[in-house]
Coordinates of C-alpha atoms and ligand atoms in Angstrom, one line a residue:
M1 CA 0.0 0.0 0.0
T2 CA 1.3 3.5 -0.9
T3 CA 2.0 5.6 2.2
Y4 CA 2.3 9.3 2.1
K5 CA 3.9 11.4 4.7
I6 CA 2.1 14.7 5.1
A7 CA 2.9 17.6 7.5
L8 CA -0.2 18.8 9.2
I9 CA -0.3 22.3 10.6
P10 CA -3.7 23.0 12.1
G11 CA -2.7 26.5 13.2
D12 CA -4.9 29.1 14.8
G13 CA -8.6 30.1 15.2
I14 CA -10.8 27.8 13.1
G15 CA -7.8 26.2 11.5
P16 CA -7.8 23.1 13.8
E17 CA -11.5 22.5 13.4
V18 CA -11.5 22.7 9.6
V19 CA -8.3 20.7 9.2
H20 CA -9.7 18.0 11.5
E21 CA -12.6 17.5 9.0
G22 CA -10.2 17.5 6.1
R23 CA -8.0 14.9 7.7
K24 CA -11.1 12.7 8.3
V25 CA -12.1 12.9 4.7
I26 CA -8.6 12.1 3.4
D27 CA -8.2 9.1 5.8
T28 CA -11.6 7.8 4.6
V29 CA -10.9 8.1 0.9
G30 CA -7.5 6.5 1.6
E31 CA -9.1 3.5 3.2
I32 CA -11.5 3.1 0.2
D33 CA -8.8 3.6 -2.5
G34 CA -6.0 1.8 -0.8
F35 CA -3.4 4.3 0.4
E36 CA -2.4 5.5 3.8
V37 CA -1.5 8.9 5.1
K38 CA 1.0 9.2 7.9
W39 CA 0.3 12.6 9.4
E40 CA 3.1 14.5 11.1
E41 CA 1.4 17.1 13.2
Y42 CA 3.2 20.4 14.0
P43 CA 2.0 22.9 16.7
M44 CA 3.1 26.1 14.8
G45 CA 0.7 29.0 15.6
A46 CA -0.2 31.5 18.3
D47 CA -0.2 29.2 21.3
H48 CA 3.1 27.7 20.5
Y49 CA 4.6 31.2 19.8
L50 CA 3.3 32.7 23.0
E51 CA 4.6 29.7 25.0
T52 CA 8.0 29.3 23.3
D53 CA 8.7 32.4 21.2
E54 CA 9.3 30.1 18.3
L55 CA 7.6 30.7 14.9
I56 CA 9.0 27.8 12.8
A57 CA 12.4 26.4 13.2
E58 CA 14.9 25.7 10.4
D59 CA 15.1 22.1 11.6
T60 CA 11.3 21.8 11.2
L61 CA 11.4 23.2 7.7
E62 CA 14.2 20.8 6.9
E63 CA 12.3 17.8 8.3
I64 CA 9.2 18.8 6.3
S65 CA 11.3 18.9 3.1
S66 CA 11.4 15.2 3.0
M67 CA 7.6 14.8 3.1
D68 CA 5.1 14.5 0.3
S69 CA 3.0 17.5 1.1
I70 CA 1.8 20.1 3.7
Y71 CA -1.8 20.5 4.8
L72 CA -2.4 23.8 6.6
G73 CA -5.4 25.3 8.5
A74 CA -4.8 29.0 9.0
L75 CA -2.5 31.4 10.9
G76 CA -3.3 34.6 12.7
D77 CA -4.5 35.4 16.2
P78 CA -5.7 38.6 17.9
R79 CA -3.2 38.1 20.8
V80 CA -0.3 38.5 18.4
K81 CA 0.6 41.7 16.4
P82 CA -0.6 41.4 12.8
G83 CA 2.1 39.9 10.5
I84 CA 4.2 38.0 13.1
L85 CA 2.6 34.6 12.6
E86 CA 1.5 35.2 9.0
N87 CA 5.0 36.3 8.0
G88 CA 7.0 34.2 10.4
I89 CA 5.2 30.9 9.6
L90 CA 3.0 31.0 6.5
L91 CA 5.2 33.2 4.3
T92 CA 8.3 31.6 5.6
M93 CA 7.1 28.2 4.4
R94 CA 5.9 29.6 1.0
F95 CA 9.4 31.1 0.5
Y96 CA 11.4 28.3 2.0
F97 CA 9.8 25.6 -0.2
D98 CA 9.8 28.1 -3.2
Q99 CA 6.0 27.5 -3.7
Y100 CA 5.9 30.1 -6.4
I101 CA 2.4 29.4 -7.7
N102 CA -0.7 30.1 -5.6
L103 CA -3.5 28.3 -7.4
R104 CA -7.0 29.4 -6.5
P105 CA -9.9 28.0 -8.4
I106 CA -13.0 30.2 -8.5
K107 CA -15.8 27.8 -9.2
L108 CA -19.5 28.2 -8.2
L109 CA -20.9 24.8 -7.4
E110 CA -24.6 23.9 -8.0
G111 CA -26.8 24.6 -5.0
V112 CA -24.6 27.4 -3.7
W113 CA -26.2 30.8 -3.3
C114 CA -24.3 33.4 -5.4
P115 CA -24.5 37.0 -4.5
L116 CA -24.4 38.0 -8.2
K117 CA -27.9 38.2 -9.6
D118 CA -28.5 35.8 -12.5
K119 CA -25.1 34.2 -12.5
T120 CA -24.9 30.4 -12.5
P121 CA -22.2 27.7 -12.2
E122 CA -21.8 28.0 -16.0
D123 CA -20.8 31.6 -15.5
I124 CA -18.3 31.3 -12.7
N125 CA -15.6 28.8 -13.4
F126 CA -12.1 30.2 -13.7
V127 CA -8.8 29.9 -12.0
V128 CA -6.5 32.5 -10.5
V129 CA -2.8 31.8 -10.8
R130 CA -1.2 34.1 -8.2
E131 CA 2.5 34.7 -8.0
N132 CA 3.5 33.6 -4.5
T133 CA 7.1 34.6 -3.7
E134 CA 7.8 38.2 -4.9
D135 CA 6.1 41.6 -5.4
F136 CA 5.2 43.5 -2.2
Y137 CA 5.7 40.3 -0.2
V138 CA 9.5 40.2 -0.3
G139 CA 9.8 41.9 3.1
I140 CA 11.9 44.8 1.9
G141 CA 11.2 47.9 3.9
N142 CA 11.7 49.7 7.1
R143 CA 10.2 52.2 9.5
V144 CA 12.3 55.2 10.2
D145 CA 12.0 57.0 13.5
P146 CA 12.0 60.8 13.6
G147 CA 15.5 62.1 14.2
K148 CA 17.2 59.3 12.3
S149 CA 17.8 61.2 9.1
Q150 CA 20.3 58.8 7.7
N151 CA 18.9 55.4 7.2
H152 CA 19.3 52.6 4.8
L153 CA 16.7 50.5 3.1
E154 CA 17.1 47.1 4.6
V155 CA 17.1 44.0 2.4
L156 CA 15.6 41.2 4.3
R157 CA 15.4 38.6 1.6
E158 CA 18.8 37.0 1.0
Q159 CA 18.1 36.2 -2.6
Y160 CA 18.0 39.9 -3.7
K161 CA 21.5 40.7 -2.9
V162 CA 21.1 44.4 -3.3
K163 CA 21.6 47.4 -1.0
F164 CA 19.7 50.6 -1.5
D165 CA 20.9 53.8 0.0
L166 CA 18.2 56.3 0.8
D167 CA 19.0 59.5 2.5
I168 CA 16.0 60.8 4.4
E169 CA 16.7 64.5 4.9
N170 CA 14.1 65.6 7.3
D171 CA 13.0 64.3 10.7
D172 CA 9.7 62.9 9.6
E173 CA 8.7 59.5 10.8
I174 CA 8.2 57.4 7.8
A175 CA 7.7 53.7 6.8
Y176 CA 8.2 52.2 3.4
Q177 CA 7.8 48.8 1.7
M178 CA 9.0 47.8 -1.7
G179 CA 7.9 45.4 -4.4
V180 CA 10.4 43.4 -6.3
M181 CA 9.9 41.4 -9.4
S182 CA 12.6 39.3 -11.0
R183 CA 12.4 38.1 -14.7
K184 CA 12.8 34.5 -13.5
G185 CA 10.0 35.0 -10.9
A186 CA 7.6 36.5 -13.3
E187 CA 8.4 34.2 -16.2
R188 CA 7.8 31.0 -14.3
V189 CA 4.4 32.0 -13.0
I190 CA 3.2 33.4 -16.4
K191 CA 4.4 30.3 -18.2
Y192 CA 2.5 28.2 -15.7
A193 CA -0.6 30.2 -16.4
F194 CA -0.4 29.7 -20.2
E195 CA 0.4 26.0 -19.7
L196 CA -2.6 25.6 -17.4
A197 CA -4.8 27.4 -20.0
K198 CA -3.6 24.9 -22.6
E199 CA -4.3 22.0 -20.3
R200 CA -7.8 23.2 -19.5
G201 CA -8.6 23.8 -23.2
D202 CA -9.0 27.5 -22.5
T203 CA -8.6 30.2 -25.1
K204 CA -7.6 33.2 -23.0
V205 CA -5.2 34.3 -20.2
T206 CA -6.0 37.6 -18.4
A207 CA -3.0 39.3 -16.7
V208 CA -3.6 41.7 -13.8
D209 CA -1.5 44.6 -12.9
K210 CA -1.4 48.3 -12.0
A211 CA 1.0 49.4 -14.8
N212 CA -0.5 52.8 -15.0
V213 CA 0.8 53.8 -11.6
L214 CA 3.4 51.2 -10.4
S215 CA 5.0 51.4 -13.8
H216 CA 8.5 50.0 -13.1
I217 CA 7.4 46.8 -11.7
Y218 CA 4.2 46.1 -13.7
N219 CA 5.4 47.3 -17.2
F220 CA 8.2 44.7 -16.6
W221 CA 5.4 42.2 -15.8
R222 CA 3.5 43.2 -19.0
E223 CA 6.6 42.7 -21.2
I224 CA 7.1 39.3 -19.8
V225 CA 3.5 38.4 -20.4
E226 CA 3.9 39.6 -24.0
E227 CA 7.1 37.6 -24.5
T228 CA 5.7 34.4 -22.9
S229 CA 2.5 34.6 -24.9
R230 CA 4.4 34.3 -28.2
G231 CA 5.0 30.6 -27.2
Y232 CA 1.2 30.1 -27.1
P233 CA -0.2 31.4 -30.4
E234 CA -3.5 29.5 -29.9
I235 CA -4.2 31.3 -26.6
E236 CA -5.1 35.0 -26.6
H237 CA -4.1 37.3 -23.7
E238 CA -5.4 40.5 -22.3
F239 CA -4.4 42.9 -19.6
S240 CA -6.6 44.2 -16.9
L241 CA -5.8 46.8 -14.3
V242 CA -6.5 45.5 -10.8
D243 CA -9.1 48.1 -10.0
A244 CA -11.1 47.3 -13.1
I245 CA -10.9 43.5 -12.7
T246 CA -12.7 43.7 -9.4
M247 CA -15.5 45.4 -11.3
W248 CA -15.4 42.8 -14.1
F249 CA -15.4 39.9 -11.6
V250 CA -18.8 41.1 -10.4
K251 CA -20.2 42.2 -13.7
N252 CA -19.0 39.6 -16.2
P253 CA -17.3 36.7 -14.3
E254 CA -18.1 34.4 -17.4
W255 CA -15.3 36.2 -19.3
F256 CA -12.5 34.7 -17.3
Q257 CA -10.7 31.5 -17.9
V258 CA -7.2 31.8 -16.4
V259 CA -6.2 34.9 -14.6
V260 CA -2.6 35.5 -13.7
A261 CA -1.8 38.1 -11.0
P262 CA 1.2 39.4 -9.1
N263 CA 1.2 38.4 -5.4
M264 CA -0.6 41.2 -3.7
F265 CA -3.3 41.8 -6.3
G266 CA -3.8 38.0 -6.5
D267 CA -4.4 38.0 -2.7
I268 CA -7.0 40.7 -2.9
I269 CA -8.9 39.5 -6.0
T270 CA -9.2 36.0 -4.7
D271 CA -11.2 37.0 -1.6
L272 CA -13.6 38.7 -4.0
G273 CA -13.4 35.5 -6.2
A274 CA -14.2 33.5 -3.1
M275 CA -17.3 35.6 -2.5
I276 CA -18.7 35.1 -6.0
Q277 CA -18.3 31.4 -5.6
G278 CA -20.4 31.5 -2.4
G279 CA -18.0 32.7 0.3
L280 CA -14.6 32.1 2.0
G281 CA -16.0 28.8 3.5
L282 CA -15.9 27.3 0.0
A283 CA -12.6 28.6 -1.5
P284 CA -9.5 26.4 -1.6
G285 CA -5.9 27.1 -2.6
G286 CA -2.7 25.4 -3.3
N287 CA 0.8 26.8 -2.8
I288 CA 2.7 24.9 -5.5
N289 CA 6.2 24.2 -6.3
P290 CA 5.9 22.0 -9.4
D291 CA 9.3 20.5 -8.7
G292 CA 9.2 20.4 -4.9
I293 CA 6.9 20.2 -1.9
S294 CA 3.6 22.0 -2.1
M295 CA 1.2 23.2 0.6
F296 CA -2.6 23.2 0.5
E297 CA -4.9 25.4 2.6
P298 CA -8.2 27.2 2.4
I299 CA -7.8 30.7 1.2
H300 CA -9.6 32.0 4.3
G301 CA -7.9 32.9 7.5
S302 CA -8.3 31.9 11.1
A303 CA -11.7 33.7 11.5
P304 CA -11.0 34.2 15.3
K305 CA -14.6 35.1 16.1
Y306 CA -15.7 31.5 15.3
K307 CA -12.7 29.8 17.0
G308 CA -13.8 26.7 18.9
M309 CA -17.4 27.1 18.1
N310 CA -17.7 24.2 15.5
K311 CA -19.5 26.6 13.2
A312 CA -17.0 27.1 10.4
N313 CA -17.5 25.6 7.0
P314 CA -14.8 22.9 6.4
I315 CA -15.5 22.6 2.6
A316 CA -12.7 25.0 1.6
T317 CA -10.2 22.9 3.5
I318 CA -11.6 19.6 2.3
W319 CA -11.5 20.9 -1.3
A320 CA -7.9 22.0 -0.7
G321 CA -7.3 18.4 0.5
A322 CA -8.7 17.1 -2.8
M323 CA -6.2 19.5 -4.6
M324 CA -3.4 18.0 -2.5
L325 CA -4.4 14.4 -3.4
D326 CA -4.5 15.4 -7.0
D327 CA -1.1 16.9 -6.7
I328 CA 0.5 13.8 -5.0
G329 CA -1.0 11.5 -7.6
E330 CA -4.2 10.2 -6.1
K331 CA -6.3 11.7 -8.8
E332 CA -9.2 9.3 -8.5
S333 CA -9.6 10.0 -4.8
A334 CA -9.5 13.8 -5.5
R335 CA -12.2 13.4 -8.0
K336 CA -14.4 11.4 -5.6
I337 CA -14.1 14.0 -2.9
M338 CA -15.1 16.7 -5.3
K339 CA -18.1 14.7 -6.5
V340 CA -19.3 14.2 -3.0
I341 CA -18.8 17.9 -2.1
E342 CA -20.9 18.8 -5.2
E343 CA -23.6 16.3 -4.3
I344 CA -23.9 17.5 -0.7
L345 CA -24.1 21.2 -1.8
K346 CA -26.6 20.5 -4.5
E347 CA -28.9 18.5 -2.2
G348 CA -28.6 21.3 0.4
R349 CA -29.7 19.1 3.4
V350 CA -26.4 19.7 5.2
R351 CA -25.4 23.3 5.3
T352 CA -23.2 25.3 7.6
M353 CA -24.2 28.7 8.8
D354 CA -22.2 30.7 6.2
I355 CA -24.2 29.0 3.4
G356 CA -27.5 29.5 5.1
G357 CA -27.8 26.4 7.3
K358 CA -27.6 25.3 10.9
N359 CA -25.2 22.4 10.7
T360 CA -21.9 22.3 12.5
C361 CA -18.4 22.0 11.0
S362 CA -18.1 18.4 12.1
E363 CA -21.6 17.5 10.8
M364 CA -20.5 18.7 7.4
G365 CA -17.3 16.7 7.6
D366 CA -19.3 13.6 8.7
A367 CA -21.8 14.0 5.9
I368 CA -18.9 14.0 3.4
V369 CA -17.3 11.0 5.0
E370 CA -20.5 9.0 5.1
R371 CA -21.3 9.8 1.5
L372 CA -17.8 8.8 0.4
K373 CA -18.4 5.3 2.0
T374 CA -21.4 4.8 -0.2
E375 CA -19.9 6.0 -3.5
Ligands
LIG1 P1 -10.7 35.4 7.6 O1 -10.6 34.8 6.3 O2 -10.1 34.7 8.7 O3 -12.3 35.7 7.9 C1 -13.1 36.7 7.4 C2 -14.5 36.3 7.6 O4 -14.9 35.3 6.6 C3 -14.8 35.6 9.0 O5 -15.0 36.5 10.0 C4 -16.0 34.8 8.6 O6 -17.2 35.6 8.6 C5 -15.8 34.3 7.2 N1 -15.1 33.0 7.1 C6 -13.8 32.7 6.8 N2 -13.6 31.4 6.8 C7 -14.8 30.8 7.0 C8 -15.3 29.5 7.1 N3 -14.4 28.4 6.9 N4 -16.6 29.2 7.4 C9 -17.4 30.3 7.6 N5 -17.1 31.6 7.5 C10 -15.8 31.8 7.2 O7 -10.1 36.9 7.5 P2 -9.7 38.0 8.6 O8 -10.7 38.0 9.6 O9 -9.3 39.2 7.8 O10 -8.4 37.4 9.2 C11 -8.3 36.7 10.4 C12 -6.9 36.3 10.7 O11 -6.5 35.3 9.7 C13 -5.8 37.4 10.5 O12 -4.9 37.1 11.5 C14 -5.2 37.1 9.2 O13 -3.9 37.6 9.0 C15 -5.3 35.6 9.1 N6 -5.3 35.1 7.7 C16 -4.6 33.9 7.5 C17 -4.6 33.3 6.3 C18 -3.9 32.0 6.1 O14 -3.4 31.5 7.1 N7 -3.7 31.5 4.9 C19 -5.4 33.8 5.3 C20 -6.1 35.0 5.5 C21 -6.1 35.6 6.7
LIG2 C1 -3.8 34.4 2.0 C2 -3.5 35.3 3.2 C3 -2.0 35.5 3.3 C4 -1.5 36.3 2.1 C5 -1.6 36.3 4.6 C6 -2.2 35.7 5.8 C7 -0.1 36.3 4.7 O1 -4.2 36.5 3.1 O2 -3.3 33.3 2.0 O3 -4.6 34.8 1.1 O4 -1.6 37.5 2.0 O5 -1.1 35.6 1.2
LIG3 MN1 -5.7 36.5 1.5

């Protein structure tokens, strides 16, 4: 029997609850389809940080490197200053494992209420390919206290071996943050988007930016889109400014097939994407390194207000689990999980509160597990 070793990081808030359901579903489908998952659970998150001061250790990252995948709940806790856990654990993993693709399907399933009037599952079925290691996420920036007129921009990411000198003449208190894009970084994600369009039988790739204002970084992005597109004459491409695309997602979601976006805009537009597919409780994502170890998680966060209440919708996380199984090669199991999710949503008998029902997180997990056993 094939055995997979998967790092399990439940994390904060509703993370442990939703991941518990995801794990149940994966174990069940494994029993049915004849594979086993050996879960290696890690305590990374707010409690662990507050107790030990540790975010994620180098040794842990190294240990995880030898595993088949990573399954993550969410990180972030109101007791900890914003960014500490998110940067120190989540982004550290994305960067360490060079998971340069953040793959986020935007797909409205039957039976799910859509806030867009008159839009159906036929209209909302596209995928956002978000760049996942660069842009405004590189961590280059600083806060300059008043009185410290001479300061240097700090470069925190080793890979960009550059040193900027910036003289700040006056005594103003300032903070700054920079975006960085490398040719290699942009090329690999844009190429991935065109390849994905080809694989899906799509005819168009939409590239997102804000080249009209942040012209250095995003005209570079546009050039690389143009260059890459020449290798795919059968696929057309278009550009959309990020402000406009939020409007088009609402007005004409049926236009989109594959959308490729720089890191920060990709983050923002996929919460909107989640909402047009029925909400954050239904939106999965994969942080992918096609040649290395990938990490799967819902795109939502730790939703602290629902922590420990057994109210969250676990479907986003279970769907992310299906993406993980697809990625490690258990494609039939992934397909089965998706079929069951679709059936349960279409029937509408079991519904968590975010999608208009009264069922708990674990009841939704149980319903999916039970249905899998009868498939
Ligand atoms: P959030 O995604 O955690 O929640 C926003 C709202 O969406 C919730 O209050 C809830 O109403 C709804 N929601 C989200 N997931 C749901 C689910 N599974 N079922 C039902 N409803 C759900 O966003 P936030 O409140 O802005 O962030 C909370 C914390 O999570 C912050 O610390 C943030 O940094 C962190 N965060 C982490 C990740 C991650 O780990 N990948 C992603 C986003 C945010
Ligand atoms: C997401 C989250 C993260 C991001 C945060 C928590 C670092 O919002 O996964 O969408 O911005 O990528
Ligand atoms: Mn986000």
